[in-house]
Coordinates of C-alpha atoms and ligand atoms in Angstrom, one line a residue:
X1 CA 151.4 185.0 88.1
X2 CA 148.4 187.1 86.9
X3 CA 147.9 190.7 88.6
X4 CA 145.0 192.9 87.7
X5 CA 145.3 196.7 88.8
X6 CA 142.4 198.7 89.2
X7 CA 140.5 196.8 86.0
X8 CA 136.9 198.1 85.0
X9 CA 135.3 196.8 81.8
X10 CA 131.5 197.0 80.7
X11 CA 130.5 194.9 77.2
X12 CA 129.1 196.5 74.1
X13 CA 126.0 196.0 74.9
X14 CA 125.9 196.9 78.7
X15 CA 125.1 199.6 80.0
X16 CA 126.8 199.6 83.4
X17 CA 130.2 198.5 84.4
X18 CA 130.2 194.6 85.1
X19 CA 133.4 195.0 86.8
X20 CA 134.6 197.5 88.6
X21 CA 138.0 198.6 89.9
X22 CA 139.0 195.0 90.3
X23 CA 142.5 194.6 92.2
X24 CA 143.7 191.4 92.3
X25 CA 147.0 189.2 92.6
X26 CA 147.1 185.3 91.9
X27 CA 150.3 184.1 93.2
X28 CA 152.1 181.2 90.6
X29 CA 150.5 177.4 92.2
X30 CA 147.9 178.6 94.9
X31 CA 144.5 177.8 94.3
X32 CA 141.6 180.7 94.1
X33 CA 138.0 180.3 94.2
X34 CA 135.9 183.2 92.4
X35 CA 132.6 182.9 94.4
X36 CA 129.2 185.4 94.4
X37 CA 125.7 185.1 93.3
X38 CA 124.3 185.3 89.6
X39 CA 125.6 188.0 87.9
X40 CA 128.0 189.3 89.8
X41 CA 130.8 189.3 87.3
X42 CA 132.6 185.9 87.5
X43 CA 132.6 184.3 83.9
X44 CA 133.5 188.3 83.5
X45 CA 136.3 188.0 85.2
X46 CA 137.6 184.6 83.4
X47 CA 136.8 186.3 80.2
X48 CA 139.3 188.9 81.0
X49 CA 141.7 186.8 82.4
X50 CA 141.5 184.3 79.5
X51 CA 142.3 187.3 77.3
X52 CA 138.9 186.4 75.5
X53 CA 138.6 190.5 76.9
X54 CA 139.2 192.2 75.2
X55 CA 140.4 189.8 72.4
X56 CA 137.1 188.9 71.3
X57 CA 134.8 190.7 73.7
X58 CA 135.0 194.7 73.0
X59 CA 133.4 197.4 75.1
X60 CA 135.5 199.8 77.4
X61 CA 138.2 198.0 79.6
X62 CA 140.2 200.2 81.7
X63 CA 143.4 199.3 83.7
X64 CA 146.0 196.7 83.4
X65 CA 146.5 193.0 83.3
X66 CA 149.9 191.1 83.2
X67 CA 150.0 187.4 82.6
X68 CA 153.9 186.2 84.5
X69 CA 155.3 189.7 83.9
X70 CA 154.1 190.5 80.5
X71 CA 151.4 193.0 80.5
X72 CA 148.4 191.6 77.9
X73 CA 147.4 193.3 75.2
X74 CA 145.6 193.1 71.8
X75 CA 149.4 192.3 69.8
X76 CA 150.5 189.3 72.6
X77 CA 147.3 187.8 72.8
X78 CA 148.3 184.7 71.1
X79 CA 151.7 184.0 73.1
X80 CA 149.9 184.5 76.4
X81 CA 147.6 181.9 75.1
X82 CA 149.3 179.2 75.6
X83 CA 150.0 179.5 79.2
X84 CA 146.1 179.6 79.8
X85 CA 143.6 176.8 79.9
X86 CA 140.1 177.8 80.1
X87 CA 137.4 175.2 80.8
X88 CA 134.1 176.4 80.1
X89 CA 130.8 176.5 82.0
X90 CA 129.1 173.7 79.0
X91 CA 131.5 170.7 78.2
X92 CA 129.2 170.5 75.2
X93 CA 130.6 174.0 74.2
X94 CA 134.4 172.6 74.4
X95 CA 134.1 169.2 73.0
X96 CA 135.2 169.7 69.5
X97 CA 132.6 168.0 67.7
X98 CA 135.3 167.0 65.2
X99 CA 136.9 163.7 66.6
X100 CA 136.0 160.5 66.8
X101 CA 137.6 159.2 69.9
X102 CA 138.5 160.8 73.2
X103 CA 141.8 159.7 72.2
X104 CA 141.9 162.4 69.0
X105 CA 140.0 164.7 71.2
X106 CA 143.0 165.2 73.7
X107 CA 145.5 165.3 70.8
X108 CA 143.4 168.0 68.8
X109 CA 144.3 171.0 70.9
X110 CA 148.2 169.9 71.2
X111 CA 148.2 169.2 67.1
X112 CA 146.7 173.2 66.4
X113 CA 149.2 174.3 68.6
X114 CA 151.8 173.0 65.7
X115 CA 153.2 169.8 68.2
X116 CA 155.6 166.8 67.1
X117 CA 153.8 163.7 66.9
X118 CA 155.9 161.9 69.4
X119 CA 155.4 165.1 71.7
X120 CA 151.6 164.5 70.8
X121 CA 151.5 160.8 71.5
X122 CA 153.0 161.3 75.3
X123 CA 151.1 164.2 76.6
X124 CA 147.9 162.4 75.6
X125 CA 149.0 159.2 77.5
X126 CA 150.2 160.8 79.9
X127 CA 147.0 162.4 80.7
X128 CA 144.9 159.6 80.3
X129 CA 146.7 157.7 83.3
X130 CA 147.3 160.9 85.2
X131 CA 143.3 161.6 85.0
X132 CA 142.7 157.7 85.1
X133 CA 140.1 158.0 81.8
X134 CA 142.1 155.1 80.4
X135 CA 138.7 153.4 79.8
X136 CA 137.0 156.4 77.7
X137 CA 140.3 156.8 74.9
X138 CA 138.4 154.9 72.3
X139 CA 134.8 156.1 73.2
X140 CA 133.2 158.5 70.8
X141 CA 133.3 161.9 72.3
X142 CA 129.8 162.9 71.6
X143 CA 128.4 159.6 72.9
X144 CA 129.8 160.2 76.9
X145 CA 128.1 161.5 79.7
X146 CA 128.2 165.1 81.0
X147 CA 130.2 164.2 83.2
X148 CA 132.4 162.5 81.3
X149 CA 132.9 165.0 78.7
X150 CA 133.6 167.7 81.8
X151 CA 136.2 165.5 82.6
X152 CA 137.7 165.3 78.6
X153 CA 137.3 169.4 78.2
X154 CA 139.5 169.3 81.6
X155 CA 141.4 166.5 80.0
X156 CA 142.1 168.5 76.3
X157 CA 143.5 171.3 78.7
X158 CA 145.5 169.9 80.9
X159 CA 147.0 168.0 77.3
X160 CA 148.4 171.5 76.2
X161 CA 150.4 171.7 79.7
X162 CA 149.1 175.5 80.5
X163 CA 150.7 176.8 83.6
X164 CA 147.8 178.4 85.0
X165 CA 143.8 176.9 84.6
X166 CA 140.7 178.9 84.8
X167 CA 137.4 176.8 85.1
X168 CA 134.3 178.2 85.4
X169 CA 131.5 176.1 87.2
X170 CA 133.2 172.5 86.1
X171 CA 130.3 170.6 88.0
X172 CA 127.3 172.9 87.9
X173 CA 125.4 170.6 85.3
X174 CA 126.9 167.4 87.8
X175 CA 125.7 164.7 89.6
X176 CA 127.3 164.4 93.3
X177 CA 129.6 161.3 91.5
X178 CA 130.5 163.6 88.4
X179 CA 131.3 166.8 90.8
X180 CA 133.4 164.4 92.9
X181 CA 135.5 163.4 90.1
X182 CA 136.1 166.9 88.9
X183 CA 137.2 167.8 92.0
X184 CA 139.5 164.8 91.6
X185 CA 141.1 165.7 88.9
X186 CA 141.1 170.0 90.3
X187 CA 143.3 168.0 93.3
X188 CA 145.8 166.6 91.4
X189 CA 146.5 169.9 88.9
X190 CA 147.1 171.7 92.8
X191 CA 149.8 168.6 93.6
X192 CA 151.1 169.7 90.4
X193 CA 151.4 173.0 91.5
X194 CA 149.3 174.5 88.8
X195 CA 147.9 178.2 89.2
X196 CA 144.5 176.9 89.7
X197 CA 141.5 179.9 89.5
X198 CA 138.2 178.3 89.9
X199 CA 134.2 179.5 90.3
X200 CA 132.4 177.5 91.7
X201 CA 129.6 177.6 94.1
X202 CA 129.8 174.4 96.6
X203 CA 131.3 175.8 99.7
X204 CA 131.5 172.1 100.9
X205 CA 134.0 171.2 98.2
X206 CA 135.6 174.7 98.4
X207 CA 136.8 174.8 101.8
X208 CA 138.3 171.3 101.4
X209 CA 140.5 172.5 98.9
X210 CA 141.0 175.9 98.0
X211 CA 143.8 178.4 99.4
X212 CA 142.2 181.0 98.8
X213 CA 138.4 182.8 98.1
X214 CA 137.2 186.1 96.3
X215 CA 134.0 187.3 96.8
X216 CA 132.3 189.1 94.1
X217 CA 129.0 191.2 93.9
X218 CA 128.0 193.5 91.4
X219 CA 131.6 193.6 89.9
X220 CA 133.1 194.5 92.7
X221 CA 135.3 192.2 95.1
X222 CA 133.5 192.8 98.6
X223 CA 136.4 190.5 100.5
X224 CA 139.3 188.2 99.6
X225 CA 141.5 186.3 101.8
X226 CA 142.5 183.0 102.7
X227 CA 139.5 180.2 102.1
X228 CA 139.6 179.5 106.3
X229 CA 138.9 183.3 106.9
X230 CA 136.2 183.9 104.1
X231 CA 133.9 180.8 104.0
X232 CA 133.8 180.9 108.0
X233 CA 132.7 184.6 107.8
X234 CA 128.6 185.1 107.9
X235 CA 129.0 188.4 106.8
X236 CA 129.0 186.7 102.8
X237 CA 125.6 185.6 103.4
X238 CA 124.6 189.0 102.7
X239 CA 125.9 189.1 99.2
X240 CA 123.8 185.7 98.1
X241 CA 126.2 182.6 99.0
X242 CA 126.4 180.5 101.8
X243 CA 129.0 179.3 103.9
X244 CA 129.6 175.7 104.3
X245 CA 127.5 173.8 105.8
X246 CA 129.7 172.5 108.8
X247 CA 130.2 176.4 109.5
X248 CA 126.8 177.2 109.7
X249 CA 126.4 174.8 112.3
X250 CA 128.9 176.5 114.7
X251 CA 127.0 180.4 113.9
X252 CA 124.1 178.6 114.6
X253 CA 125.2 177.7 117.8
X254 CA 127.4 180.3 118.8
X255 CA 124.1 182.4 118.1
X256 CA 122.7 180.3 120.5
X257 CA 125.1 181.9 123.2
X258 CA 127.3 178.8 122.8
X259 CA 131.0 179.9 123.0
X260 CA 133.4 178.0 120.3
X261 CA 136.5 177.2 122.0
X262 CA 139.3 179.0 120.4
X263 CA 136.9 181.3 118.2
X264 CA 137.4 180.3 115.0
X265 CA 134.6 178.7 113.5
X266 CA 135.3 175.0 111.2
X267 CA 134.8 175.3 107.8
X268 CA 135.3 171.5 107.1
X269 CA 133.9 168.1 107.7
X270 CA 136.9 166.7 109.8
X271 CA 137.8 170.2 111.5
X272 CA 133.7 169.7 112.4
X273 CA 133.6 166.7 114.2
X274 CA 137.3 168.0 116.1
X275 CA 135.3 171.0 117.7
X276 CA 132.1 169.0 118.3
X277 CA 134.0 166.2 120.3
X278 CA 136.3 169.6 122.4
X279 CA 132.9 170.9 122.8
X280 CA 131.1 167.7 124.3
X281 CA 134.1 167.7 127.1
X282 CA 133.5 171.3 127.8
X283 CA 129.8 171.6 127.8
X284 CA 128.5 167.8 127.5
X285 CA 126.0 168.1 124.8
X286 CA 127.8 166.2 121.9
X287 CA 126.4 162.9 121.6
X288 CA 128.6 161.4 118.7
Ligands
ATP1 N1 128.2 189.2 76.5 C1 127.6 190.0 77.3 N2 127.1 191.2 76.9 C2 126.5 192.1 77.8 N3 126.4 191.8 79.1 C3 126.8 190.7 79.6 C4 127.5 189.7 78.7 N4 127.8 188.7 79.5 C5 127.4 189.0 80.7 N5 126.8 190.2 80.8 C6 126.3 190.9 82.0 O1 127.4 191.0 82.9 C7 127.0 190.8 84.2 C8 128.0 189.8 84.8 O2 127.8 188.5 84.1 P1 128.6 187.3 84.4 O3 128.2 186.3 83.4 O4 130.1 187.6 84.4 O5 128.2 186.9 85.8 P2 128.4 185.5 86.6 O6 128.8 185.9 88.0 O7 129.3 184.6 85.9 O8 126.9 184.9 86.7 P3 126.5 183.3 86.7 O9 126.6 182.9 88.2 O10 125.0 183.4 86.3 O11 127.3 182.5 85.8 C9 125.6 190.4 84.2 O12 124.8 191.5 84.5 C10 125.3 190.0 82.8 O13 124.0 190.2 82.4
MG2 MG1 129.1 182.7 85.0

Protein backbone atom coordinates (compact mmCIF):
# COMPACT_ATOMS: atom_id res chain seq x y z
CA UNK A 1 0.00 0.00 0.00
CA UNK A 2 2.82 2.54 0.61
CA UNK A 3 6.54 1.36 -0.22
CA UNK A 4 9.45 3.60 0.31
CA UNK A 5 12.84 2.57 -1.49
CA UNK A 6 16.01 3.67 -0.25
CA UNK A 7 14.39 7.39 0.89
CA UNK A 8 16.85 9.98 2.42
CA UNK A 9 15.63 13.52 2.95
CA UNK A 10 17.24 16.42 5.18
CA UNK A 11 14.96 19.91 5.70
CA UNK A 12 16.09 23.29 4.62
CA UNK A 13 17.28 24.11 7.49
CA UNK A 14 19.22 20.87 8.61
CA UNK A 15 22.19 20.19 8.34
CA UNK A 16 22.31 16.41 8.45
CA UNK A 17 20.08 13.86 6.86
CA UNK A 18 17.03 13.16 9.25
CA UNK A 19 16.36 10.16 7.40
CA UNK A 20 18.36 8.01 5.91
CA UNK A 21 18.11 5.26 3.37
CA UNK A 22 14.72 4.33 4.72
CA UNK A 23 13.29 0.94 3.08
CA UNK A 24 10.05 0.21 3.96
CA UNK A 25 6.74 -1.74 2.88
CA UNK A 26 3.31 -1.18 4.60
CA UNK A 27 1.15 -3.94 3.43
CA UNK A 28 -2.90 -2.56 2.62
CA UNK A 29 -4.86 -3.27 6.43
CA UNK A 30 -1.94 -4.30 8.83
CA UNK A 31 -1.22 -2.15 11.59
CA UNK A 32 2.48 -0.45 12.05
CA UNK A 33 3.89 1.20 14.93
CA UNK A 34 6.78 3.83 14.19
CA UNK A 35 8.58 3.76 17.59
CA UNK A 36 12.30 5.42 18.81
CA UNK A 37 13.36 8.12 21.02
CA UNK A 38 13.17 12.04 20.50
CA UNK A 39 14.34 12.91 17.34
CA UNK A 40 14.86 10.13 15.71
CA UNK A 41 12.91 10.94 12.59
CA UNK A 42 9.23 9.82 13.19
CA UNK A 43 6.93 12.86 12.56
CA UNK A 44 9.73 12.83 9.64
CA UNK A 45 8.59 10.00 8.34
CA UNK A 46 4.72 10.86 8.51
CA UNK A 47 5.65 14.02 6.84
CA UNK A 48 6.93 12.18 3.98
CA UNK A 49 4.36 9.73 3.86
CA UNK A 50 1.54 12.34 4.14
CA UNK A 51 3.15 13.91 1.05
CA UNK A 52 3.45 17.10 3.41
CA UNK A 53 7.39 16.14 1.94
CA UNK A 54 8.11 17.30 -0.16
CA UNK A 55 4.78 19.17 -0.86
CA UNK A 56 5.23 21.68 1.67
CA UNK A 57 8.45 20.73 3.36
CA UNK A 58 11.55 21.35 0.76
CA UNK A 59 15.10 20.38 1.36
CA UNK A 60 16.82 17.37 -0.52
CA UNK A 61 14.68 14.07 -0.65
CA UNK A 62 16.19 11.31 -2.54
CA UNK A 63 14.49 7.97 -3.49
CA UNK A 64 11.02 6.85 -4.19
CA UNK A 65 7.67 6.71 -2.58
CA UNK A 66 4.44 5.12 -4.11
CA UNK A 67 1.15 5.44 -2.46
CA UNK A 68 -1.19 1.89 -3.87
CA UNK A 69 0.95 1.81 -7.04
CA UNK A 70 1.25 5.34 -8.04
CA UNK A 71 4.58 6.74 -7.37
CA UNK A 72 4.09 10.38 -5.47
CA UNK A 73 5.22 13.27 -6.78
CA UNK A 74 4.97 17.14 -6.76
CA UNK A 75 2.04 16.99 -9.91
CA UNK A 76 -0.29 13.94 -7.95
CA UNK A 77 0.01 15.32 -4.72
CA UNK A 78 -3.56 16.28 -4.53
CA UNK A 79 -5.13 12.83 -5.75
CA UNK A 80 -3.04 10.83 -3.38
CA UNK A 81 -4.45 13.11 -0.79
CA UNK A 82 -7.37 11.85 -0.41
CA UNK A 83 -6.51 8.35 0.37
CA UNK A 84 -4.38 9.69 3.44
CA UNK A 85 -5.61 10.79 6.87
CA UNK A 86 -3.11 12.42 8.92
CA UNK A 87 -3.83 13.11 12.64
CA UNK A 88 -1.47 15.38 14.14
CA UNK A 89 0.61 15.32 17.36
CA UNK A 90 -1.84 18.67 18.85
CA UNK A 91 -5.61 18.23 18.35
CA UNK A 92 -5.59 21.96 18.90
CA UNK A 93 -3.53 22.11 15.56
CA UNK A 94 -6.41 20.07 13.60
CA UNK A 95 -9.51 21.43 15.09
CA UNK A 96 -10.56 23.94 12.57
CA UNK A 97 -11.33 26.77 14.73
CA UNK A 98 -14.09 27.61 12.19
CA UNK A 99 -17.30 25.53 13.37
CA UNK A 100 -19.45 25.73 15.86
CA UNK A 101 -20.46 22.25 16.65
CA UNK A 102 -18.64 18.94 16.42
CA UNK A 103 -21.32 18.18 14.18
CA UNK A 104 -19.97 20.95 11.40
CA UNK A 105 -16.52 20.05 12.42
CA UNK A 106 -16.80 16.36 11.01
CA UNK A 107 -18.73 17.61 7.89
CA UNK A 108 -16.01 20.48 7.21
CA UNK A 109 -13.29 18.17 5.74
CA UNK A 110 -15.97 16.07 3.60
CA UNK A 111 -17.70 19.61 2.26
CA UNK A 112 -13.79 21.01 0.92
CA UNK A 113 -13.41 17.81 -0.56
CA UNK A 114 -16.53 19.09 -3.02
CA UNK A 115 -19.14 16.23 -1.27
CA UNK A 116 -23.14 15.90 -1.87
CA UNK A 117 -24.93 16.89 1.02
CA UNK A 118 -26.81 13.64 1.48
CA UNK A 119 -23.21 11.92 1.10
CA UNK A 120 -22.14 14.59 3.83
CA UNK A 121 -25.08 14.03 6.23
CA UNK A 122 -24.26 10.00 6.31
CA UNK A 123 -20.64 9.84 6.70
CA UNK A 124 -20.97 12.27 9.64
CA UNK A 125 -23.62 10.01 11.30
CA UNK A 126 -22.15 7.30 10.61
CA UNK A 127 -19.08 8.26 12.35
CA UNK A 128 -20.57 9.59 15.29
CA UNK A 129 -22.22 6.03 16.24
CA UNK A 130 -19.28 4.19 14.84
CA UNK A 131 -16.84 6.29 17.34
CA UNK A 132 -19.85 6.48 19.86
CA UNK A 133 -19.35 10.57 20.33
CA UNK A 134 -23.08 10.84 19.82
CA UNK A 135 -23.16 12.96 23.00
CA UNK A 136 -20.36 15.67 21.72
CA UNK A 137 -22.38 16.51 17.95
CA UNK A 138 -23.78 19.62 19.31
CA UNK A 139 -20.88 20.73 21.70
CA UNK A 140 -18.80 23.61 20.64
CA UNK A 141 -15.55 22.27 19.31
CA UNK A 142 -13.24 24.68 21.09
CA UNK A 143 -15.02 24.18 24.38
CA UNK A 144 -14.10 20.01 24.71
CA UNK A 145 -11.43 18.46 26.46
CA UNK A 146 -8.07 17.31 24.98
CA UNK A 147 -9.19 14.42 24.84
CA UNK A 148 -12.16 14.89 23.38
CA UNK A 149 -10.96 16.97 20.61
CA UNK A 150 -8.17 13.98 19.90
CA UNK A 151 -10.95 11.93 19.50
CA UNK A 152 -12.97 14.73 16.85
CA UNK A 153 -9.42 15.28 14.81
CA UNK A 154 -9.55 11.29 14.61
CA UNK A 155 -13.31 11.67 14.01
CA UNK A 156 -12.89 14.60 10.92
CA UNK A 157 -10.52 11.84 9.32
CA UNK A 158 -12.04 8.97 9.58
CA UNK A 159 -15.34 11.22 7.99
CA UNK A 160 -13.37 11.62 4.63
CA UNK A 161 -13.06 7.56 4.50
CA UNK A 162 -9.11 7.63 3.77
CA UNK A 163 -7.86 4.12 3.16
CA UNK A 164 -4.84 4.39 4.98
CA UNK A 165 -4.28 6.63 8.54
CA UNK A 166 -1.17 8.04 9.83
CA UNK A 167 -1.36 9.31 13.54
CA UNK A 168 1.34 10.70 15.22
CA UNK A 169 1.45 10.44 19.14
CA UNK A 170 -2.74 10.47 19.34
CA UNK A 171 -2.43 10.30 23.30
CA UNK A 172 0.83 11.84 24.25
CA UNK A 173 -1.00 15.00 25.79
CA UNK A 174 -3.64 12.09 27.43
CA UNK A 175 -4.92 11.01 30.50
CA UNK A 176 -4.85 6.99 30.98
CA UNK A 177 -9.00 7.41 30.24
CA UNK A 178 -8.31 9.67 27.06
CA UNK A 179 -5.38 7.21 25.74
CA UNK A 180 -7.79 4.35 26.38
CA UNK A 181 -10.39 5.77 24.19
CA UNK A 182 -8.01 6.59 21.39
CA UNK A 183 -6.91 3.32 21.29
CA UNK A 184 -10.61 2.48 21.16
CA UNK A 185 -11.32 4.09 18.31
CA UNK A 186 -7.25 2.90 16.62
CA UNK A 187 -9.18 -0.79 17.29
CA UNK A 188 -12.06 -0.39 15.46
CA UNK A 189 -10.28 1.44 12.14
CA UNK A 190 -7.96 -2.22 12.31
CA UNK A 191 -11.60 -4.26 12.32
CA UNK A 192 -12.16 -2.11 9.35
CA UNK A 193 -9.26 -3.16 7.90
CA UNK A 194 -7.71 0.21 7.51
CA UNK A 195 -3.84 0.58 6.71
CA UNK A 196 -3.22 1.90 10.07
CA UNK A 197 0.64 3.61 10.67
CA UNK A 198 0.95 4.84 14.10
CA UNK A 199 3.82 6.43 16.57
CA UNK A 200 3.38 6.04 19.54
CA UNK A 201 5.44 5.44 22.56
CA UNK A 202 3.31 3.03 25.13
CA UNK A 203 4.61 -0.35 24.53
CA UNK A 204 1.79 -1.56 26.90
CA UNK A 205 -0.85 -0.40 24.38
CA UNK A 206 1.43 -1.38 21.45
CA UNK A 207 1.89 -4.85 21.90
CA UNK A 208 -1.87 -5.35 22.53
CA UNK A 209 -2.58 -4.24 19.21
CA UNK A 210 -0.21 -3.65 16.61
CA UNK A 211 1.00 -6.18 13.80
CA UNK A 212 3.82 -4.83 13.30
CA UNK A 213 6.92 -2.38 14.90
CA UNK A 214 9.67 -0.17 13.25
CA UNK A 215 12.30 1.01 15.20
CA UNK A 216 13.94 4.24 14.37
CA UNK A 217 17.14 6.11 15.59
CA UNK A 218 18.85 8.77 14.04
CA UNK A 219 16.84 8.36 10.77
CA UNK A 220 17.74 5.15 10.32
CA UNK A 221 15.41 1.94 10.86
CA UNK A 222 17.66 -0.18 13.35
CA UNK A 223 14.96 -3.35 13.20
CA UNK A 224 11.40 -4.05 11.94
CA UNK A 225 9.37 -7.01 12.28
CA UNK A 226 6.36 -8.33 13.65
CA UNK A 227 5.26 -6.35 17.14
CA UNK A 228 5.76 -10.12 19.17
CA UNK A 229 9.48 -10.25 17.89
CA UNK A 230 10.47 -6.44 18.31
CA UNK A 231 8.87 -5.26 21.67
CA UNK A 232 10.13 -8.74 23.30
CA UNK A 233 13.71 -7.96 22.10
CA UNK A 234 16.03 -6.02 24.93
CA UNK A 235 18.30 -5.17 22.37
CA UNK A 236 15.76 -1.77 21.70
CA UNK A 237 16.61 -0.56 24.98
CA UNK A 238 19.74 0.49 23.60
CA UNK A 239 18.24 3.00 21.19
CA UNK A 240 16.02 4.93 24.13
CA UNK A 241 12.54 2.84 24.36
CA UNK A 242 11.47 0.34 26.54
CA UNK A 243 9.80 -2.79 26.09
CA UNK A 244 6.69 -3.56 27.71
CA UNK A 245 6.42 -3.83 30.98
CA UNK A 246 5.13 -7.50 31.27
CA UNK A 247 8.43 -8.33 29.01
CA UNK A 248 10.72 -6.81 31.19
CA UNK A 249 9.54 -8.89 33.89
CA UNK A 250 10.55 -12.16 32.05
CA UNK A 251 14.48 -10.48 31.02
CA UNK A 252 14.49 -9.75 34.46
CA UNK A 253 14.07 -13.03 35.38
CA UNK A 254 15.57 -14.93 32.80
CA UNK A 255 18.63 -12.70 33.85
CA UNK A 256 18.20 -14.14 36.97
CA UNK A 257 19.17 -17.59 35.46
CA UNK A 258 15.42 -18.43 35.34
CA UNK A 259 14.66 -20.40 32.07
CA UNK A 260 11.27 -19.27 30.29
CA UNK A 261 9.59 -22.30 29.05
CA UNK A 262 9.42 -22.27 25.42
CA UNK A 263 11.87 -19.11 25.05
CA UNK A 264 9.82 -16.61 23.88
CA UNK A 265 9.39 -13.95 26.19
CA UNK A 266 5.34 -12.32 26.68
CA UNK A 267 4.84 -9.10 25.54
CA UNK A 268 1.20 -8.78 26.93
CA UNK A 269 -0.76 -8.74 30.03
CA UNK A 270 -2.80 -11.99 29.44
CA UNK A 271 0.21 -13.89 27.65
CA UNK A 272 1.97 -12.70 31.27
CA UNK A 273 -0.01 -14.27 33.64
CA UNK A 274 -0.10 -17.70 31.06
CA UNK A 275 3.74 -18.09 31.56
CA UNK A 276 3.69 -17.01 35.19
CA UNK A 277 1.00 -19.72 36.14
CA UNK A 278 3.41 -22.64 33.52
CA UNK A 279 6.16 -21.26 35.46
CA UNK A 280 4.71 -21.73 39.16
CA UNK A 281 4.11 -25.71 38.08
CA UNK A 282 7.64 -25.95 36.83
CA UNK A 283 9.57 -24.12 39.43
CA UNK A 284 6.92 -23.29 42.24
CA UNK A 285 7.52 -19.73 42.89
CA UNK A 286 4.30 -18.03 41.41
CA UNK A 287 2.10 -17.22 44.03
CA UNK A 288 -1.02 -15.75 42.01
N1 LIG B 1 10.97 21.56 10.13
C1 LIG B 1 12.21 21.14 10.48
N2 LIG B 1 13.31 21.78 10.03
C2 LIG B 1 14.55 21.35 10.36
N3 LIG B 1 14.80 20.28 11.14
C3 LIG B 1 13.75 19.60 11.60
C4 LIG B 1 12.39 19.99 11.30
N4 LIG B 1 11.54 19.12 11.93
C5 LIG B 1 12.34 18.24 12.56
N5 LIG B 1 13.65 18.53 12.37
C6 LIG B 1 14.79 17.73 12.89
O1 LIG B 1 14.69 16.43 12.34
C7 LIG B 1 15.04 15.44 13.29
C8 LIG B 1 13.89 14.45 13.42
O2 LIG B 1 12.76 15.12 13.95
P1 LIG B 1 11.34 14.46 14.09
O3 LIG B 1 10.43 15.54 14.54
O4 LIG B 1 11.01 13.76 12.84
O5 LIG B 1 11.62 13.41 15.24
P2 LIG B 1 10.56 12.59 16.14
O6 LIG B 1 11.09 11.20 16.18
O7 LIG B 1 9.20 12.80 15.65
O8 LIG B 1 10.76 13.26 17.58
P3 LIG B 1 9.67 13.42 18.77
O9 LIG B 1 9.65 12.12 19.50
O10 LIG B 1 10.28 14.51 19.60
O11 LIG B 1 8.35 13.81 18.18
C9 LIG B 1 15.36 16.17 14.58
O12 LIG B 1 16.76 16.30 14.66
C10 LIG B 1 14.71 17.53 14.40
O13 LIG B 1 15.43 18.51 15.08
MG1 LIG C 1 7.43 13.58 16.48
Amino acid sequence: MVVLKNISYRYPTSKDKVLKNIDLNFEKGKFYTVIGKNGSGKTTLCNLIRGFIPHFFKGELTGEICIDGIKLTEENFDNISNKIGFVFQNPFVQISGVTETVYEELAYGLENMGCKEDYIHERVNYVLDLLKIRHLENKNPNNLSGGQKQRIALASTIAMDPEILVIDEPTSQLDPDGTNQIFEIIKILKDLKKTIILVEHKMELIAEYSDYVILLNDGKVIMQGETKDILSNIEIENYGVGVPKYAKIFHILRKKGIEIPGGNIPIKKVEAYEMLKIMEEKYGFYRG
